[in-house]
Each structure stands twice: as structure tokens, then as C-alpha cells.
Amino acid sequence: MARRLKLGVLISGRGSNLQALIDAAAAGDWPAEIALVVSNKADAAGLARAEAAGIPTCVLSHRGHPDRASFDATMTAALVAAGVDLVCLAGFMRLLSPEFVEAWHDRLINIHPSLLPSFRGLHAHEQALEAGVRFTGCTVHFVRAEMDDGPIIVQAAVPVLQDDTAETLAARVLQAEHRCYPQAVRWIAEGRVRISGARALVADAPANEDFLVSPG
Ligand code: GAR
């Protein structure tokens, strides 16, 4: 098999998307491997997931770094030392400096629990419920300087049910996240994703011309 793309995964908490990537890597035919997991929280549950899979981890505290740029420079140094090709944000709840975003331009992706450009930032599910949309979902995208902005690689639409709470909706969207993130990484690793202006084009992606209706 050709060389697998080396991933650096950045987390702050639970790490269920990290787990989806770990599981994809374990499946064998996935063209990527996780070289390093970085957390900005020492108590992030995702660290145990990485350790259980034998993946090197690194905890970086903002204490000891005078500013965001110096924290991010330490992070870049760790990622480069691990030979990382692509950085995957997986619930990393810390703003990134423009220097970091620039250093990893087109090699930095994020998963966000809404259909961007709707509902950027925190509390995406509460925002969706408040807006009364019938569908929300998740987005995997390249990262640009603006928060939750950048060329979209894949999205999944998830219906909003009338009795949803933020918790029930989050759980439904999370299932879609766990399918989308490994898929997006696969396409990048296979060299099938090309950025054209604000768009990311995926070569030979299966077209889904069907539609969903909610309420059904
Ligand atoms: C996920 O739902 C992810 O989309 C979201 O945080 C959660 C992390 O869960 N990310 C953001 O909101 C980023 N703006 P996880 O730690 O179980 O993967």
C-alpha cells in the first residue's frame, strides 16, 4: 500500500470524532494514520482513546505560553516533529491564530455540527432549534482565518424533529459526523480533493440526487 497520510488530531474533550478516525485507521484500507493527538486539556477523555490505540499524545497548556501565537507555534513544532501531513480539528475548542491557519493552509480541516454557513460558533444545535430549521447536519471543511469558514468537503443533512432537545439533536448529528469525518480524510488522502476558489471539488464522488423532506 502507498504511504498513508499522517494525521495530527487536535482535541479538547470527549474525542468521539477522534474515535471515528481511530476506527477507520484500524479498518486497514483507510489511506491515513494518526501520528499524534494533541489536547489543550489534560483531562480530555479523548486522550485515553488515543492511548488505548497506541497513538502518541501531547498535552499543551496555554499556561506557560505568553500568547496564542506562541501556543500555536509549540503545537506546530510538535505536529511537524511527528511528520504530520494533515491536521484534523476534532472538537478542539480553542481559537487558532492566523499564523497557525496560514502555516497549515489547505492542510487543516475541521468538523462542525451544522450545515455551514448556518450556525457558526458555539451552541450550533441550540441555534438550529431557535431558528426552527427542519434540517441541520454537519460539515467537514478546510479552515480559513474566519471561524467555521472555508471550502466545504462534505456535509450531511439531519432532520430536526419537533420534540428534539439540543441533546437529542446533537446525538443524531454526531452519528453523521462519525461517517463524514473519515470519508473526508479518505478523499484528501486519495488526492481527490481540489480547492477551486471558495469551493472544494471531490473527484469521482458519488452523486446523491435524491432529496429528503422533513417532516417526512
Ligand atoms: C463535535 O460535535 C464537533 O462537531 C464539535 O464538537 C464536538 C466534539 O465532540 N465541534 C465544534 O463545535 C467546533 N466548532 P467529540 O469530542 O466527541 O468529537
PDB file of C-alpha atoms and ligand atoms in Angstrom:
ATOM      1  CA  MET A   1       0.000   0.000   0.000  1.00  0.00           C
ATOM      2  CA  ALA A   2       1.182   3.532  -0.744  1.00  0.00           C
ATOM      3  CA  ARG A   3       2.369   5.663   2.141  1.00  0.00           C
ATOM      4  CA  ARG A   4      -0.526   6.590   4.405  1.00  0.00           C
ATOM      5  CA  LEU A   5      -1.245  10.245   5.052  1.00  0.00           C
ATOM      6  CA  LYS A   6      -0.122  11.208   8.545  1.00  0.00           C
ATOM      7  CA  LEU A   7      -2.739  12.952  10.641  1.00  0.00           C
ATOM      8  CA  GLY A   8      -2.429  15.179  13.662  1.00  0.00           C
ATOM      9  CA  VAL A   9      -5.744  15.289  15.542  1.00  0.00           C
ATOM     10  CA  LEU A  10      -6.464  18.212  17.886  1.00  0.00           C
ATOM     11  CA  ILE A  11      -8.989  17.652  20.663  1.00  0.00           C
ATOM     12  CA  SER A  12     -10.281  19.320  23.806  1.00  0.00           C
ATOM     13  CA  GLY A  13     -12.769  16.798  25.174  1.00  0.00           C
ATOM     14  CA  ARG A  14     -14.724  13.615  24.616  1.00  0.00           C
ATOM     15  CA  GLY A  15     -12.983  12.629  21.378  1.00  0.00           C
ATOM     16  CA  SER A  16     -15.774  10.673  19.702  1.00  0.00           C
ATOM     17  CA  ASN A  17     -14.740  12.038  16.299  1.00  0.00           C
ATOM     18  CA  LEU A  18     -11.152  11.084  17.125  1.00  0.00           C
ATOM     19  CA  GLN A  19     -12.516   7.595  17.848  1.00  0.00           C
ATOM     20  CA  ALA A  20     -14.196   7.503  14.430  1.00  0.00           C
ATOM     21  CA  LEU A  21     -10.814   8.286  12.851  1.00  0.00           C
ATOM     22  CA  ILE A  22      -9.057   5.666  15.038  1.00  0.00           C
ATOM     23  CA  ASP A  23     -11.636   3.073  13.984  1.00  0.00           C
ATOM     24  CA  ALA A  24     -11.252   3.990  10.309  1.00  0.00           C
ATOM     25  CA  ALA A  25      -7.464   3.663  10.563  1.00  0.00           C
ATOM     26  CA  ALA A  26      -7.837   0.264  12.225  1.00  0.00           C
ATOM     27  CA  ALA A  27     -10.038  -0.958   9.384  1.00  0.00           C
ATOM     28  CA  GLY A  28      -6.963  -1.363   7.210  1.00  0.00           C
ATOM     29  CA  ASP A  29      -7.827   0.015   3.784  1.00  0.00           C
ATOM     30  CA  TRP A  30      -8.051   3.604   5.010  1.00  0.00           C
ATOM     31  CA  PRO A  31      -5.245   5.647   3.428  1.00  0.00           C
ATOM     32  CA  ALA A  32      -4.336   7.608   6.561  1.00  0.00           C
ATOM     33  CA  GLU A  33      -2.902   7.009  10.025  1.00  0.00           C
ATOM     34  CA  ILE A  34      -2.924   9.117  13.179  1.00  0.00           C
ATOM     35  CA  ALA A  35       0.621  10.174  14.045  1.00  0.00           C
ATOM     36  CA  LEU A  36      -0.189  12.426  17.001  1.00  0.00           C
ATOM     37  CA  VAL A  37      -3.120  13.550  19.145  1.00  0.00           C
ATOM     38  CA  VAL A  38      -2.773  16.980  20.744  1.00  0.00           C
ATOM     39  CA  SER A  39      -5.055  18.169  23.531  1.00  0.00           C
ATOM     40  CA  ASN A  40      -5.162  21.562  25.194  1.00  0.00           C
ATOM     41  CA  LYS A  41      -6.873  19.928  28.191  1.00  0.00           C
ATOM     42  CA  ALA A  42      -5.064  17.402  30.401  1.00  0.00           C
ATOM     43  CA  ASP A  43      -8.390  15.796  31.384  1.00  0.00           C
ATOM     44  CA  ALA A  44      -9.769  15.359  27.846  1.00  0.00           C
ATOM     45  CA  ALA A  45     -11.408  11.924  27.671  1.00  0.00           C
ATOM     46  CA  GLY A  46     -10.151  11.586  24.101  1.00  0.00           C
ATOM     47  CA  LEU A  47      -6.585  11.191  25.374  1.00  0.00           C
ATOM     48  CA  ALA A  48      -7.457   7.768  26.799  1.00  0.00           C
ATOM     49  CA  ARG A  49      -8.892   6.759  23.421  1.00  0.00           C
ATOM     50  CA  ALA A  50      -5.601   7.633  21.736  1.00  0.00           C
ATOM     51  CA  GLU A  51      -3.553   5.857  24.397  1.00  0.00           C
ATOM     52  CA  ALA A  52      -5.724   2.743  24.091  1.00  0.00           C
ATOM     53  CA  ALA A  53      -4.961   2.732  20.364  1.00  0.00           C
ATOM     54  CA  GLY A  54      -1.225   3.198  20.959  1.00  0.00           C
ATOM     55  CA  ILE A  55      -1.164   6.680  19.431  1.00  0.00           C
ATOM     56  CA  PRO A  56       1.314   9.245  20.802  1.00  0.00           C
ATOM     57  CA  THR A  57      -0.334  12.110  22.674  1.00  0.00           C
ATOM     58  CA  CYS A  58       0.767  15.562  23.680  1.00  0.00           C
ATOM     59  CA  VAL A  59      -0.949  17.877  26.180  1.00  0.00           C
ATOM     60  CA  LEU A  60      -0.265  21.571  25.769  1.00  0.00           C
ATOM     61  CA  SER A  61      -1.463  24.068  28.306  1.00  0.00           C
ATOM     62  CA  HIS A  62      -1.970  27.710  27.450  1.00  0.00           C
ATOM     63  CA  ARG A  63      -0.259  28.416  30.767  1.00  0.00           C
ATOM     64  CA  GLY A  64       3.391  28.863  30.042  1.00  0.00           C
ATOM     65  CA  HIS A  65       2.645  30.470  26.696  1.00  0.00           C
ATOM     66  CA  PRO A  66       2.502  34.261  26.713  1.00  0.00           C
ATOM     67  CA  ASP A  67       0.045  34.466  23.816  1.00  0.00           C
ATOM     68  CA  ARG A  68      -1.976  32.486  21.292  1.00  0.00           C
ATOM     69  CA  ALA A  69       0.687  32.656  18.597  1.00  0.00           C
ATOM     70  CA  SER A  70       3.341  31.135  20.857  1.00  0.00           C
ATOM     71  CA  PHE A  71       0.975  28.339  21.969  1.00  0.00           C
ATOM     72  CA  ASP A  72       0.203  27.619  18.330  1.00  0.00           C
ATOM     73  CA  ALA A  73       3.908  27.679  17.386  1.00  0.00           C
ATOM     74  CA  THR A  74       4.566  24.997  20.035  1.00  0.00           C
ATOM     75  CA  MET A  75       1.701  22.998  18.552  1.00  0.00           C
ATOM     76  CA  THR A  76       3.077  23.354  15.017  1.00  0.00           C
ATOM     77  CA  ALA A  77       6.509  22.226  16.209  1.00  0.00           C
ATOM     78  CA  ALA A  78       5.009  19.078  17.781  1.00  0.00           C
ATOM     79  CA  LEU A  79       2.990  18.315  14.644  1.00  0.00           C
ATOM     80  CA  VAL A  80       5.982  18.834  12.345  1.00  0.00           C
ATOM     81  CA  ALA A  81       8.186  16.667  14.590  1.00  0.00           C
ATOM     82  CA  ALA A  82       5.584  13.884  14.274  1.00  0.00           C
ATOM     83  CA  GLY A  83       5.676  14.192  10.469  1.00  0.00           C
ATOM     84  CA  VAL A  84       2.062  15.314  10.233  1.00  0.00           C
ATOM     85  CA  ASP A  85       0.682  16.000   6.726  1.00  0.00           C
ATOM     86  CA  LEU A  86      -2.885  16.967   7.632  1.00  0.00           C
ATOM     87  CA  VAL A  87      -4.249  18.496  10.838  1.00  0.00           C
ATOM     88  CA  CYS A  88      -7.786  17.479  11.849  1.00  0.00           C
ATOM     89  CA  LEU A  89      -9.662  19.568  14.403  1.00  0.00           C
ATOM     90  CA  ALA A  90     -11.980  17.238  16.308  1.00  0.00           C
ATOM     91  CA  GLY A  91     -13.757  19.229  18.981  1.00  0.00           C
ATOM     92  CA  PHE A  92     -10.749  21.486  19.538  1.00  0.00           C
ATOM     93  CA  MET A  93     -12.411  24.363  21.384  1.00  0.00           C
ATOM     94  CA  ARG A  94      -9.670  26.946  21.190  1.00  0.00           C
ATOM     95  CA  LEU A  95      -9.373  29.704  18.626  1.00  0.00           C
ATOM     96  CA  LEU A  96      -6.393  29.343  16.306  1.00  0.00           C
ATOM     97  CA  SER A  97      -4.012  32.173  15.486  1.00  0.00           C
ATOM     98  CA  PRO A  98      -3.795  33.478  11.895  1.00  0.00           C
ATOM     99  CA  GLU A  99      -0.183  32.222  11.907  1.00  0.00           C
ATOM    100  CA  PHE A 100      -1.302  28.649  12.596  1.00  0.00           C
ATOM    101  CA  VAL A 101      -4.048  28.763   9.971  1.00  0.00           C
ATOM    102  CA  GLU A 102      -1.556  30.134   7.443  1.00  0.00           C
ATOM    103  CA  ALA A 103       1.158  27.580   8.331  1.00  0.00           C
ATOM    104  CA  TRP A 104      -1.298  24.730   7.640  1.00  0.00           C
ATOM    105  CA  HIS A 105      -3.125  26.326   4.708  1.00  0.00           C
ATOM    106  CA  ASP A 106      -5.077  23.631   2.821  1.00  0.00           C
ATOM    107  CA  ARG A 107      -3.683  21.055   5.296  1.00  0.00           C
ATOM    108  CA  LEU A 108      -6.068  21.879   8.146  1.00  0.00           C
ATOM    109  CA  ILE A 109      -9.659  20.642   8.353  1.00  0.00           C
ATOM    110  CA  ASN A 110     -12.460  20.953  10.886  1.00  0.00           C
ATOM    111  CA  ILE A 111     -15.754  19.268  11.662  1.00  0.00           C
ATOM    112  CA  HIS A 112     -18.631  21.471  12.762  1.00  0.00           C
ATOM    113  CA  PRO A 113     -22.094  20.319  13.883  1.00  0.00           C
ATOM    114  CA  SER A 114     -24.238  22.358  11.490  1.00  0.00           C
ATOM    115  CA  LEU A 115     -24.771  22.871   7.795  1.00  0.00           C
ATOM    116  CA  LEU A 116     -22.341  25.756   7.359  1.00  0.00           C
ATOM    117  CA  PRO A 117     -22.551  28.636   6.732  1.00  0.00           C
ATOM    118  CA  SER A 118     -25.524  28.390   9.107  1.00  0.00           C
ATOM    119  CA  PHE A 119     -24.950  28.326  12.843  1.00  0.00           C
ATOM    120  CA  ARG A 120     -21.273  29.048  13.218  1.00  0.00           C
ATOM    121  CA  GLY A 121     -19.581  29.131  16.591  1.00  0.00           C
ATOM    122  CA  LEU A 122     -20.738  27.647  19.863  1.00  0.00           C
ATOM    123  CA  HIS A 123     -24.114  26.035  20.601  1.00  0.00           C
ATOM    124  CA  ALA A 124     -24.891  25.106  16.987  1.00  0.00           C
ATOM    125  CA  HIS A 125     -27.767  22.824  17.999  1.00  0.00           C
ATOM    126  CA  GLU A 126     -29.392  25.453  20.213  1.00  0.00           C
ATOM    127  CA  GLN A 127     -29.059  27.890  17.314  1.00  0.00           C
ATOM    128  CA  ALA A 128     -30.748  25.422  14.938  1.00  0.00           C
ATOM    129  CA  LEU A 129     -33.634  24.794  17.351  1.00  0.00           C
ATOM    130  CA  GLU A 130     -34.043  28.515  17.939  1.00  0.00           C
ATOM    131  CA  ALA A 131     -34.161  29.192  14.182  1.00  0.00           C
ATOM    132  CA  GLY A 132     -36.789  26.470  13.658  1.00  0.00           C
ATOM    133  CA  VAL A 133     -34.992  24.825  10.725  1.00  0.00           C
ATOM    134  CA  ARG A 134     -36.262  21.407   9.643  1.00  0.00           C
ATOM    135  CA  PHE A 135     -32.802  20.178   8.747  1.00  0.00           C
ATOM    136  CA  THR A 136     -29.417  20.696  10.268  1.00  0.00           C
ATOM    137  CA  GLY A 137     -26.365  18.477   9.980  1.00  0.00           C
ATOM    138  CA  CYS A 138     -22.610  18.576   9.943  1.00  0.00           C
ATOM    139  CA  THR A 139     -19.825  19.937   7.775  1.00  0.00           C
ATOM    140  CA  VAL A 140     -16.195  18.981   7.201  1.00  0.00           C
ATOM    141  CA  HIS A 141     -14.286  21.903   5.722  1.00  0.00           C
ATOM    142  CA  PHE A 142     -10.837  23.353   5.195  1.00  0.00           C
ATOM    143  CA  VAL A 143     -10.037  26.004   7.782  1.00  0.00           C
ATOM    144  CA  ARG A 144      -9.638  29.657   6.874  1.00  0.00           C
ATOM    145  CA  ALA A 145      -8.992  32.714   9.022  1.00  0.00           C
ATOM    146  CA  GLU A 146     -12.697  33.318   9.739  1.00  0.00           C
ATOM    147  CA  MET A 147     -14.218  30.953  12.307  1.00  0.00           C
ATOM    148  CA  ASP A 148     -16.126  27.991  10.827  1.00  0.00           C
ATOM    149  CA  ASP A 149     -15.381  29.207   7.311  1.00  0.00           C
ATOM    150  CA  GLY A 150     -13.572  27.581   4.393  1.00  0.00           C
ATOM    151  CA  PRO A 151     -14.090  25.249   1.417  1.00  0.00           C
ATOM    152  CA  ILE A 152     -16.616  22.511   2.250  1.00  0.00           C
ATOM    153  CA  ILE A 153     -15.543  18.922   1.596  1.00  0.00           C
ATOM    154  CA  VAL A 154     -18.620  17.031   2.764  1.00  0.00           C
ATOM    155  CA  GLN A 155     -21.894  17.729   4.537  1.00  0.00           C
ATOM    156  CA  ALA A 156     -24.667  15.508   5.869  1.00  0.00           C
ATOM    157  CA  ALA A 157     -28.238  16.685   6.385  1.00  0.00           C
ATOM    158  CA  VAL A 158     -30.024  15.507   9.516  1.00  0.00           C
ATOM    159  CA  PRO A 159     -33.724  16.158  10.175  1.00  0.00           C
ATOM    160  CA  VAL A 160     -34.752  18.202  13.188  1.00  0.00           C
ATOM    161  CA  LEU A 161     -37.658  16.523  14.996  1.00  0.00           C
ATOM    162  CA  GLN A 162     -40.350  18.587  16.680  1.00  0.00           C
ATOM    163  CA  ASP A 163     -39.623  17.241  20.128  1.00  0.00           C
ATOM    164  CA  ASP A 164     -35.840  17.485  19.823  1.00  0.00           C
ATOM    165  CA  THR A 165     -33.758  18.982  22.574  1.00  0.00           C
ATOM    166  CA  ALA A 166     -30.225  20.181  21.920  1.00  0.00           C
ATOM    167  CA  GLU A 167     -29.064  16.855  23.381  1.00  0.00           C
ATOM    168  CA  THR A 168     -31.193  14.567  21.192  1.00  0.00           C
ATOM    169  CA  LEU A 169     -30.363  16.608  18.105  1.00  0.00           C
ATOM    170  CA  ALA A 170     -26.638  16.582  18.940  1.00  0.00           C
ATOM    171  CA  ALA A 171     -26.703  12.802  19.295  1.00  0.00           C
ATOM    172  CA  ARG A 172     -28.340  12.388  15.856  1.00  0.00           C
ATOM    173  CA  VAL A 173     -25.907  14.807  14.211  1.00  0.00           C
ATOM    174  CA  LEU A 174     -22.954  13.112  15.912  1.00  0.00           C
ATOM    175  CA  GLN A 175     -23.750   9.842  14.130  1.00  0.00           C
ATOM    176  CA  ALA A 176     -23.478  11.711  10.831  1.00  0.00           C
ATOM    177  CA  GLU A 177     -20.216  13.345  11.955  1.00  0.00           C
ATOM    178  CA  HIS A 178     -18.695   9.936  12.589  1.00  0.00           C
ATOM    179  CA  ARG A 179     -19.419   8.935   8.988  1.00  0.00           C
ATOM    180  CA  CYS A 180     -18.404  12.202   7.365  1.00  0.00           C
ATOM    181  CA  TYR A 181     -15.024  12.806   9.012  1.00  0.00           C
ATOM    182  CA  PRO A 182     -13.346   9.530   7.957  1.00  0.00           C
ATOM    183  CA  GLN A 183     -14.843   9.965   4.481  1.00  0.00           C
ATOM    184  CA  ALA A 184     -13.410  13.466   4.055  1.00  0.00           C
ATOM    185  CA  VAL A 185      -9.971  12.312   5.221  1.00  0.00           C
ATOM    186  CA  ARG A 186     -10.116   9.377   2.821  1.00  0.00           C
ATOM    187  CA  TRP A 187     -10.834  11.655  -0.135  1.00  0.00           C
ATOM    188  CA  ILE A 188      -7.992  14.024   0.789  1.00  0.00           C
ATOM    189  CA  ALA A 189      -5.563  11.123   1.309  1.00  0.00           C
ATOM    190  CA  GLU A 190      -6.541   9.694  -2.060  1.00  0.00           C
ATOM    191  CA  GLY A 191      -5.660  13.017  -3.672  1.00  0.00           C
ATOM    192  CA  ARG A 192      -9.215  13.533  -4.886  1.00  0.00           C
ATOM    193  CA  VAL A 193      -9.894  16.942  -3.316  1.00  0.00           C
ATOM    194  CA  ARG A 194      -9.016  20.075  -5.257  1.00  0.00           C
ATOM    195  CA  ILE A 195      -9.630  23.576  -3.994  1.00  0.00           C
ATOM    196  CA  SER A 196     -11.053  26.000  -6.512  1.00  0.00           C
ATOM    197  CA  GLY A 197     -11.653  29.446  -5.035  1.00  0.00           C
ATOM    198  CA  ALA A 198     -14.105  29.069  -2.172  1.00  0.00           C
ATOM    199  CA  ARG A 199     -15.047  25.533  -3.204  1.00  0.00           C
ATOM    200  CA  ALA A 200     -13.528  22.123  -2.620  1.00  0.00           C
ATOM    201  CA  LEU A 201     -14.172  19.760  -5.524  1.00  0.00           C
ATOM    202  CA  VAL A 202     -14.092  15.994  -4.952  1.00  0.00           C
ATOM    203  CA  ALA A 203     -13.160  13.867  -7.954  1.00  0.00           C
ATOM    204  CA  ASP A 204     -15.389  10.850  -8.610  1.00  0.00           C
ATOM    205  CA  ALA A 205     -17.533  11.481  -5.549  1.00  0.00           C
ATOM    206  CA  PRO A 206     -20.790   9.548  -5.671  1.00  0.00           C
ATOM    207  CA  ALA A 207     -23.614  11.926  -6.594  1.00  0.00           C
ATOM    208  CA  ASN A 208     -26.742  11.769  -4.460  1.00  0.00           C
ATOM    209  CA  GLU A 209     -29.529  13.384  -6.435  1.00  0.00           C
ATOM    210  CA  ASP A 210     -32.215  12.204  -4.044  1.00  0.00           C
ATOM    211  CA  PHE A 211     -33.926  14.551  -1.593  1.00  0.00           C
ATOM    212  CA  LEU A 212     -35.165  14.375   1.946  1.00  0.00           C
ATOM    213  CA  VAL A 213     -38.321  16.006   3.295  1.00  0.00           C
ATOM    214  CA  SER A 214     -38.820  16.908   6.959  1.00  0.00           C
ATOM    215  CA  PRO A 215     -41.407  16.294   8.393  1.00  0.00           C
ATOM    216  CA  GLY A 216     -41.395  13.253   6.143  1.00  0.00           C
TER     217      GLY A 216
HETATM  218  C1  GAR B   1     -18.481  17.619  17.814  1.00  0.00           C
HETATM  219  O1  GAR B   1     -19.881  17.642  17.738  1.00  0.00           O
HETATM  220  C2  GAR B   1     -17.870  18.624  16.875  1.00  0.00           C
HETATM  221  O2  GAR B   1     -18.589  18.766  15.674  1.00  0.00           O
HETATM  222  C3  GAR B   1     -17.948  19.880  17.691  1.00  0.00           C
HETATM  223  O3  GAR B   1     -17.590  19.481  18.987  1.00  0.00           O
HETATM  224  C4  GAR B   1     -17.996  18.125  19.171  1.00  0.00           C
HETATM  225  C5  GAR B   1     -16.802  17.352  19.663  1.00  0.00           C
HETATM  226  O4  GAR B   1     -17.185  16.062  20.017  1.00  0.00           O
HETATM  227  N1  GAR B   1     -17.083  20.900  17.190  1.00  0.00           N
HETATM  228  C6  GAR B   1     -17.378  22.194  17.206  1.00  0.00           C
HETATM  229  O5  GAR B   1     -18.404  22.639  17.666  1.00  0.00           O
HETATM  230  C7  GAR B   1     -16.316  23.089  16.584  1.00  0.00           C
HETATM  231  N2  GAR B   1     -16.865  24.373  16.285  1.00  0.00           N
HETATM  232  P1  GAR B   1     -16.128  14.915  20.160  1.00  0.00           P
HETATM  233  O6  GAR B   1     -15.059  15.442  21.129  1.00  0.00           O
HETATM  234  O7  GAR B   1     -16.880  13.762  20.734  1.00  0.00           O
HETATM  235  O8  GAR B   1     -15.557  14.627  18.802  1.00  0.00           O
END
